[in-house]
Short mmCIF file of C-alpha atoms in Angstrom, two decimals:
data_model
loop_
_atom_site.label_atom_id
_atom_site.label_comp_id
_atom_site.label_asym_id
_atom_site.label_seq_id
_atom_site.Cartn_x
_atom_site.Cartn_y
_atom_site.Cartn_z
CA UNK C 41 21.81 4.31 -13.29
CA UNK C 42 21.37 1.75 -15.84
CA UNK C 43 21.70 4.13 -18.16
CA UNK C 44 24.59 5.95 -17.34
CA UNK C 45 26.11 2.84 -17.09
CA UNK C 46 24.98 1.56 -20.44
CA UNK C 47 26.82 4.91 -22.01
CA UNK C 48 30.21 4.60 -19.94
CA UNK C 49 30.68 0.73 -21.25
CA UNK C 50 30.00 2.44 -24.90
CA UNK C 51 31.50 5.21 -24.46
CA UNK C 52 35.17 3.39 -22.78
CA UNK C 53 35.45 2.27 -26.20
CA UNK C 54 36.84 5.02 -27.80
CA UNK C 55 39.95 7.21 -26.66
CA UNK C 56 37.93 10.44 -25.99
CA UNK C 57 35.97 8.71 -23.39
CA UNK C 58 39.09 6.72 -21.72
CA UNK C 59 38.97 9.09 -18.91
CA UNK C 60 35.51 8.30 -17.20
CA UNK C 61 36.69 5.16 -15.49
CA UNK C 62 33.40 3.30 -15.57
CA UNK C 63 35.08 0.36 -13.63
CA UNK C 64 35.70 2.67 -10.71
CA UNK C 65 32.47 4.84 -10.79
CA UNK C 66 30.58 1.00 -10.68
CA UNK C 67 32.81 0.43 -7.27
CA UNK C 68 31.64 3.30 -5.27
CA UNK C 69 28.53 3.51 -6.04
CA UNK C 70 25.99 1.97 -3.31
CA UNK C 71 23.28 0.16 -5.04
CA UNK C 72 19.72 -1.49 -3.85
CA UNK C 73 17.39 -3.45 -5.75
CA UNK C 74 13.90 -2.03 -4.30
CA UNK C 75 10.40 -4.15 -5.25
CA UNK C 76 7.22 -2.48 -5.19
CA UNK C 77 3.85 -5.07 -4.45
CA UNK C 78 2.57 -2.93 -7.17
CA UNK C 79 2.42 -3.81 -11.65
CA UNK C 80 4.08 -1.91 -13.71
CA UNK C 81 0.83 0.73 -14.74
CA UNK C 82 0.51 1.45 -10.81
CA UNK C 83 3.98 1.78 -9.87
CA UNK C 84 4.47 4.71 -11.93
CA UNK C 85 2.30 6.46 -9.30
CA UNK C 86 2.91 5.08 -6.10
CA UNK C 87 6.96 4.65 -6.16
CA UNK C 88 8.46 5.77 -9.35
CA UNK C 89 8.87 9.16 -8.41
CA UNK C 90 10.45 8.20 -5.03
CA UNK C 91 12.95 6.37 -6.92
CA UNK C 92 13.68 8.32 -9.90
CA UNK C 93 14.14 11.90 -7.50
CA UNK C 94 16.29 9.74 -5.21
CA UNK C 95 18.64 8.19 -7.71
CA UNK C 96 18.75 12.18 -9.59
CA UNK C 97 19.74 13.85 -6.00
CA UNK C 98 21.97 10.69 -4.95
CA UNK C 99 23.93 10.65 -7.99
CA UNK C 100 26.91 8.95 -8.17
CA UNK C 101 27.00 7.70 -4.66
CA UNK C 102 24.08 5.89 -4.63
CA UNK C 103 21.27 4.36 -6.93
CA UNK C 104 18.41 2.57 -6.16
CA UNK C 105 16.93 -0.30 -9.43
CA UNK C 106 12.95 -0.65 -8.79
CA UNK C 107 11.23 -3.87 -9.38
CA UNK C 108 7.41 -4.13 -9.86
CA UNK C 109 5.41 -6.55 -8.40
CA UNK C 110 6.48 -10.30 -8.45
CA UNK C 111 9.24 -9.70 -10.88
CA UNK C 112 12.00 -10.58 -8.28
CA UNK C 113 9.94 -13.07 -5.65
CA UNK C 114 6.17 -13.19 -5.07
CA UNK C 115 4.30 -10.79 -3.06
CA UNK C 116 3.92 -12.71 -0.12
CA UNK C 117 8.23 -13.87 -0.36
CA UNK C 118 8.81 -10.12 0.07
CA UNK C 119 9.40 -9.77 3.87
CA UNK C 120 11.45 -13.07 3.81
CA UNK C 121 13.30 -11.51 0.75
CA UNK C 122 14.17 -8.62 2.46
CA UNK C 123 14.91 -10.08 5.61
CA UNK C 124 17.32 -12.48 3.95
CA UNK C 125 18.96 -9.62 1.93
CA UNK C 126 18.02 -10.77 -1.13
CA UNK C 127 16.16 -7.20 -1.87
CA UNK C 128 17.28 -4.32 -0.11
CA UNK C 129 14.23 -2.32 0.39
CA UNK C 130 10.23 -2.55 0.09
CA UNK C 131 7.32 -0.58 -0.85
CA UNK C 132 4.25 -2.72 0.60
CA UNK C 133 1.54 -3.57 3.24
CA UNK C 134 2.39 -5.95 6.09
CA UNK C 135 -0.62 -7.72 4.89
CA UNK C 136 0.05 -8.36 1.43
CA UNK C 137 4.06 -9.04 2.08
CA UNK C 138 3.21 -11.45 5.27
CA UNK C 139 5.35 -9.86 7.39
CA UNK C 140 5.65 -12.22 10.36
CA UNK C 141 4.92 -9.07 13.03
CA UNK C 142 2.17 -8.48 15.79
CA UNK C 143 1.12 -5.66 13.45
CA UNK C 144 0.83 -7.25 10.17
CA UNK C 145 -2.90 -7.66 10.29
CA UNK C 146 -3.43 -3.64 10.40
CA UNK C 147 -1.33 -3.22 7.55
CA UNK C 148 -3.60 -2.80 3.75
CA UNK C 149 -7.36 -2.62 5.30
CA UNK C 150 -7.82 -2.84 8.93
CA UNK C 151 -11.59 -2.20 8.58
CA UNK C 152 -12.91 0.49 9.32
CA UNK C 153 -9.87 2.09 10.90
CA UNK C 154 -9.81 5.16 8.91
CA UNK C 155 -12.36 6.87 7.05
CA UNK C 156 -9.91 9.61 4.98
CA UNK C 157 -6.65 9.00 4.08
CA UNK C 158 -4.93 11.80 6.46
CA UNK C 159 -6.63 9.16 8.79
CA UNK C 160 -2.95 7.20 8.35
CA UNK C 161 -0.71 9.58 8.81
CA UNK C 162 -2.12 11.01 11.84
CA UNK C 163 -2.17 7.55 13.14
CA UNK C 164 1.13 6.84 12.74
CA UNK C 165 2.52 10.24 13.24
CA UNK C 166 0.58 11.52 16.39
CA UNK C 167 -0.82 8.55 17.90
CA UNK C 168 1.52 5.78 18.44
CA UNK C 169 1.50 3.63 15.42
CA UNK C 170 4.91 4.59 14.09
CA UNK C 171 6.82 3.68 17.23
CA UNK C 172 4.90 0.20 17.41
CA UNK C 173 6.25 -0.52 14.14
CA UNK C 174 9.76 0.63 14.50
CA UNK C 175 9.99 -1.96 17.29
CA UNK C 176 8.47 -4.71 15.87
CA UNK C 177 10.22 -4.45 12.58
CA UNK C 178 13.41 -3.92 14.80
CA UNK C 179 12.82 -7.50 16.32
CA UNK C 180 13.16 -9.00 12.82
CA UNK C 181 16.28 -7.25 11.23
CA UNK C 182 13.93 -4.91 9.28
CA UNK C 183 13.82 -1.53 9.04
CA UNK C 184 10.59 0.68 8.87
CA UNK C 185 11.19 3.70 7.47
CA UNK C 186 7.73 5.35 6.81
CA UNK C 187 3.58 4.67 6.60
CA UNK C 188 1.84 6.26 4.01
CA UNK C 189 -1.84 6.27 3.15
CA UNK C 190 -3.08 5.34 -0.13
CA UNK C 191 -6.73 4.96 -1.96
CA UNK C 192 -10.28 3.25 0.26
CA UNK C 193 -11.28 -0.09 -0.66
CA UNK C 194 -13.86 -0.56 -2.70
CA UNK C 195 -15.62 -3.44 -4.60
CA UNK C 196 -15.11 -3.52 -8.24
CA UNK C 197 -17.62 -5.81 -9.64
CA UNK C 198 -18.69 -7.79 -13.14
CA UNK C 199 -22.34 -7.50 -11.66
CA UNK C 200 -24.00 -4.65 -9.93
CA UNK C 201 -24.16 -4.85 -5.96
CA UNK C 202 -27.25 -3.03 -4.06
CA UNK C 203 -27.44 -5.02 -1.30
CA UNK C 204 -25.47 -7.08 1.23
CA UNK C 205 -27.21 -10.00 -0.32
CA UNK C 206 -25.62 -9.19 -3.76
CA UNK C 207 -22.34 -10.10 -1.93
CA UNK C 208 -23.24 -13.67 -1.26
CA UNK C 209 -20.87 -16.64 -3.18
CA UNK C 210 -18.70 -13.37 -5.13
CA UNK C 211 -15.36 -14.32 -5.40
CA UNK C 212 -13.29 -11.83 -5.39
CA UNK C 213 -9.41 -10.88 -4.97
CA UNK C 214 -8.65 -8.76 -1.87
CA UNK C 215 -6.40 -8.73 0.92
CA UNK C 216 -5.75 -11.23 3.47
CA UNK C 217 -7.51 -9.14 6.61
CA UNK C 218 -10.40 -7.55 4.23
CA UNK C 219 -10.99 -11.32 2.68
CA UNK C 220 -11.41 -12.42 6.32
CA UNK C 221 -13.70 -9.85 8.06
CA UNK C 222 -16.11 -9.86 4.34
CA UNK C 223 -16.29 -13.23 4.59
CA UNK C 224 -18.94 -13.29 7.32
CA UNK C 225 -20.98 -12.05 4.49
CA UNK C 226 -21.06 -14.19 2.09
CA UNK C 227 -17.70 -13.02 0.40
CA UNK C 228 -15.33 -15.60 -1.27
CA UNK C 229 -11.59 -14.42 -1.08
CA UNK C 230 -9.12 -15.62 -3.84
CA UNK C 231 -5.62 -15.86 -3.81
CA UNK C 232 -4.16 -15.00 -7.28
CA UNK C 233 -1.32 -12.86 -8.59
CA UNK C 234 -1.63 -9.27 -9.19
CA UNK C 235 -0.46 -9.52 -12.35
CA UNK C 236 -3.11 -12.37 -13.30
CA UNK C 237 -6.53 -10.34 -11.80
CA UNK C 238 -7.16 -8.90 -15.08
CA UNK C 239 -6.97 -12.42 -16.71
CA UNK C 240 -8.89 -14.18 -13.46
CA UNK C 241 -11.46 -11.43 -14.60
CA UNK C 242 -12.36 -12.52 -17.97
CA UNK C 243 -12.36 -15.70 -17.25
CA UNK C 244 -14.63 -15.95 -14.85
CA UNK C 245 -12.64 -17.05 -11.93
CA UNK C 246 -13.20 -13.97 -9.70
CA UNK C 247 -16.15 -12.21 -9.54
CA UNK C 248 -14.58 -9.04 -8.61
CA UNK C 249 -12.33 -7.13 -6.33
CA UNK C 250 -11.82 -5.28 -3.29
CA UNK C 251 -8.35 -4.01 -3.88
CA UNK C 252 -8.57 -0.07 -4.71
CA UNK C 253 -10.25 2.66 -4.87
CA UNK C 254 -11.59 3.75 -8.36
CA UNK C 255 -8.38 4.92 -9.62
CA UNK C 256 -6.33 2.07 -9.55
CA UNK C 257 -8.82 0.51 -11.06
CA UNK C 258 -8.98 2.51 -14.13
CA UNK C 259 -4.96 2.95 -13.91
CA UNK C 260 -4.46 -1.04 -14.14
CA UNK C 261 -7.06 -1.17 -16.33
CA UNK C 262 -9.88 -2.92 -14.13
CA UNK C 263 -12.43 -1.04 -14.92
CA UNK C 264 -12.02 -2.51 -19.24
CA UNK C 265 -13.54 -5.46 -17.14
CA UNK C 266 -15.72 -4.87 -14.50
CA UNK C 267 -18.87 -2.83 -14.44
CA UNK C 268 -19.97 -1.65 -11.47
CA UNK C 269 -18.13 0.13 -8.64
CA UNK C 270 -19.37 0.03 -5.05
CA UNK C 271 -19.65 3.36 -3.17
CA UNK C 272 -19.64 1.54 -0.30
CA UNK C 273 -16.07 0.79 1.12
CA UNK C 274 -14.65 -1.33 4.07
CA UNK C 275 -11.86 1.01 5.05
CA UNK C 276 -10.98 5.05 4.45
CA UNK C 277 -7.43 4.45 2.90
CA UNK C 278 -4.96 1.62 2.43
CA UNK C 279 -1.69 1.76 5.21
CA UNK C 280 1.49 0.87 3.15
CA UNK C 281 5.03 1.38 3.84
CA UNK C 282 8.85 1.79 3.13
CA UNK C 283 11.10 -1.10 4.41
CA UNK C 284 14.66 -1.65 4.22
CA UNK C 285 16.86 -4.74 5.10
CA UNK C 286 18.27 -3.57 8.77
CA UNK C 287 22.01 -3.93 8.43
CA UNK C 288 21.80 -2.21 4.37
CA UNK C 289 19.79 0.22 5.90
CA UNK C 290 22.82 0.74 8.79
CA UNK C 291 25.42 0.68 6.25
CA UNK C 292 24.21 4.13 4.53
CA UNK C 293 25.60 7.23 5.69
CA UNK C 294 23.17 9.41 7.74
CA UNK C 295 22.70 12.32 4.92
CA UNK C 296 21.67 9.46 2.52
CA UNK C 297 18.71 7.88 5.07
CA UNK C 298 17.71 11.04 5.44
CA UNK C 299 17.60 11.96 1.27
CA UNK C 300 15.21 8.22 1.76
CA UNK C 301 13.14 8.99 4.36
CA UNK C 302 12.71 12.54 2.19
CA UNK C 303 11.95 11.06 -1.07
CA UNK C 304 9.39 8.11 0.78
CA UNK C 305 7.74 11.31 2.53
CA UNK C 306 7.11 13.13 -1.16
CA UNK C 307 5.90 9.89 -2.33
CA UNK C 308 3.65 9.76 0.46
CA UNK C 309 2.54 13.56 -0.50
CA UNK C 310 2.14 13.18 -4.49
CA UNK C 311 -0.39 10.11 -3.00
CA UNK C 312 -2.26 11.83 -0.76
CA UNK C 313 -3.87 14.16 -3.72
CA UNK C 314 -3.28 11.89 -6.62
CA UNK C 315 -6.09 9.25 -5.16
CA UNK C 316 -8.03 12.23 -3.16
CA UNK C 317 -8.19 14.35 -6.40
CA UNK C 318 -8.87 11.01 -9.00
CA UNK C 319 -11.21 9.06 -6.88
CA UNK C 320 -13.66 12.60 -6.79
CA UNK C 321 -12.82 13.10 -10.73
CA UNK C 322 -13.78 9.46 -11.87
CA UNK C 323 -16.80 8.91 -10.07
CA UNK C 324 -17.74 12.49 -11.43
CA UNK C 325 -16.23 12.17 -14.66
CA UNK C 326 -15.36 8.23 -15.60
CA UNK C 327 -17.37 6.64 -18.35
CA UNK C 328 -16.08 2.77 -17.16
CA UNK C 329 -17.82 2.01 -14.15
CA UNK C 330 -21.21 2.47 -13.14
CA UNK C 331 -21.94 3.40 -9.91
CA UNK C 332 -24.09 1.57 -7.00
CA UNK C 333 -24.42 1.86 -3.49
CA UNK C 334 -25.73 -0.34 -0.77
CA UNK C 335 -28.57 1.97 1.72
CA UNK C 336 -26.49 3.38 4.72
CA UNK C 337 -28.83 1.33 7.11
CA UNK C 338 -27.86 -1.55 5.95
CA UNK C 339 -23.85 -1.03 5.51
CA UNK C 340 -24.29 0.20 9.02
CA UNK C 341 -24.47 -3.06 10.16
CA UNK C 342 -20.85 -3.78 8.36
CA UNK C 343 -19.31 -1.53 10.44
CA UNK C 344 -21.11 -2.62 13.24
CA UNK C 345 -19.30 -5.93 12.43
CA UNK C 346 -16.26 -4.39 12.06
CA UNK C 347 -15.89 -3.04 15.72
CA UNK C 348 -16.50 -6.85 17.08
CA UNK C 349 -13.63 -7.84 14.46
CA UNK C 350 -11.37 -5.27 16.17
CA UNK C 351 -12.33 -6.71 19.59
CA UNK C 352 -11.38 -10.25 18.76
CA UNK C 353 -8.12 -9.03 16.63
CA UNK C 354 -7.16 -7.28 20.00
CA UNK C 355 -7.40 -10.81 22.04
CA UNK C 356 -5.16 -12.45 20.05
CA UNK C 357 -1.81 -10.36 21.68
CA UNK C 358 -1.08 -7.53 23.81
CA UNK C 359 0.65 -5.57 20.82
CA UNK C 360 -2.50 -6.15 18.75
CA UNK C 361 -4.53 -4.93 21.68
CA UNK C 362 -2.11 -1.92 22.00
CA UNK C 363 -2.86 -1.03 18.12
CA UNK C 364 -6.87 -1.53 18.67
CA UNK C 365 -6.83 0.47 21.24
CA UNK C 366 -5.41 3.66 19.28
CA UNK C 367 -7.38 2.98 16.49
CA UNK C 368 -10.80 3.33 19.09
CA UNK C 369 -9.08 6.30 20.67
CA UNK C 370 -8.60 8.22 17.25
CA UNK C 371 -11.90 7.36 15.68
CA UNK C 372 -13.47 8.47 19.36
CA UNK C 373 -11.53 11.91 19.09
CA UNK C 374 -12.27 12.27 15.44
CA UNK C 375 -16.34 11.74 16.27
CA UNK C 376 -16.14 14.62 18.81
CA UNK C 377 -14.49 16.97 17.01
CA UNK C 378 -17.18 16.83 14.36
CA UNK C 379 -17.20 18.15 10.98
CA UNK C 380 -14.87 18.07 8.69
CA UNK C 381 -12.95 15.39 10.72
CA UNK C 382 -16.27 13.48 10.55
CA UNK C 383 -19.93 13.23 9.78
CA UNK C 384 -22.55 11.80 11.37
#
């Protein structure tokens, strides 16, 4: 849209181009300023496409201008942002944006709560979740339009990690609910901004990450300074979402939330084999990260962790309990029905 507008202002100079009537083409059209929690290198994955094939099929009548992350507010401002009006719509984890909902703590890595990332969709989709957040959004003038799954969490490290042990004093940038289940052992979260990991790298003032899978962190270009990647990883796939300011999202006509929820469910596709196809090709294939892995005995005893973690989320509200409880029932269903859904 910028661009189109860019040629009508030129263009209106000259007689020829007198009849496109830029002035009235800018007053119909509907237009959102969207921010992804995601840098420039990454965006052009996980929300690009959504925007670019909306804004192509929406034409004139309505475009959407994508931010990356922290370019409008800070991560964490996001939900506020949005709430406020200040952005129209959001591409994020309720973690990450601290979305001031009984189900923020589930969004990013919950761990342990899915082990593949059709894990999320059939969460949301088939077992509850979806509903839960429509109507805890609802209570705060937010819209959620969809949940999408996106890469596991792994550690990216500047030293190699082969035991539990190895994790002991790390720093290491991650998100709020990972930071606070790893830190039981031994982990050190840090706060910094996404743009600035790269930096806090180099320098010395993180140790590492547990962020991504392996493909964001060649995409963002992580892996020019770390080492090692962990096989190991404390959840199956990242939950992220779509939000939109309630009463924007109210305002569109129905044929354009539907062209939305569309374009957020294609994104959501082009995800699901874009990590699932590069995590497989760069462990295989990548010549930036060497490869360690902590004995299954002992990373049993993370996810051992993790089930107590779920217990004491699910005392802190009855909504939170509610979630927990579907998470159990999946995972339960998913153990009986055996291979592929799950082994061992």
């Amino acid at each position: 849209m910028t661009t189109r507008r860019k040629f009508l202002k030129t263009a209106g100079v000259g007689a020829v181009a007198a009849p496109l009537a830029a002035p009235a083409l800018a007053q119909s059209t509907i237009t959102w300023r969207m921010q992804t929690y995601a840098g420039a290198a990454l965006a052009e994955h996980v929300v690009q496409g959504m925007v670019d094939n909306f804004n192509k099929i929406a034409g004139d009548r309505m475009q959407i201008e994508l931010f990356y992350a922290d370019q409008l507010v800070p991560t964490g401002e996001l939900f506020q942002a949005m709430q406020r009006g200040t952005i129209d719509a959001v591409q994020s984890d309720d973690d990450s944006m601290a979305s001031p909902t009984e189900v923020t703590v589930f969004g990013g890595y919950f761990p342990f709560a899915s082990r593949y990332s059709l894990d999320v969709p059939v969460l949301f989709n088939q077992y509850g979740l979806k509903e839960i957040w429509e109507e805890e959004y609802a209570k705060v003038g937010v819209k959620h339009i969809s949940a999408g799954a996106w890469d596991p969490c792994h550690f990216a490290t500047k030293e190699p990690i082969n035991s539990l042990a190895d994790l002991e004093g790390k720093r290491v940038f991650t998100f709020p609910t990972a930071g606070r289940f790893m830190a039981q052992f031994g982990v050190v979260p840090v706060s910094v901004p996404w743009e600035d990991v790269e930096v806090a790298l180099q320098t010395g003032e993180l140790d590492g990450i547990a962020w991504s899978g392996i493909t964001e962190d060649y995409t963002v270009g992580w892996a020019d300074v770390t080492n090692y990647f962990l096989t190991n990883n404390i959840s199956g796939a990242w939950a992220g979402s779509f939000y939109a300011n309630m009463e924007r999202w109210n305002e569109l006509p129905e044929d354009l939330q539907t062209l939305f929820m569309t374009c957020c469910d294609q994104s959501h596709y082009y995800r699901q084999w874009w990590y699932w196809g590069g995590e497989a090709s760069l462990r295989v294939n990548g010549d930036k990260l060497q490869l360690t892995s902590i004995p299954d005995a002992e990373w049993a005893t993370v996810e051992a962790a993790a089930r107590e973690f779920w217990d004491e989320i699910a005392a802190e509200s009855e909504t939170k309990a509610r979630v927990v409880e579907i998470i159990k029932q999946y995972n339960a269903d998913m153990e009986k029905a055996g291979r592929p859904y799950r082994y061992g």
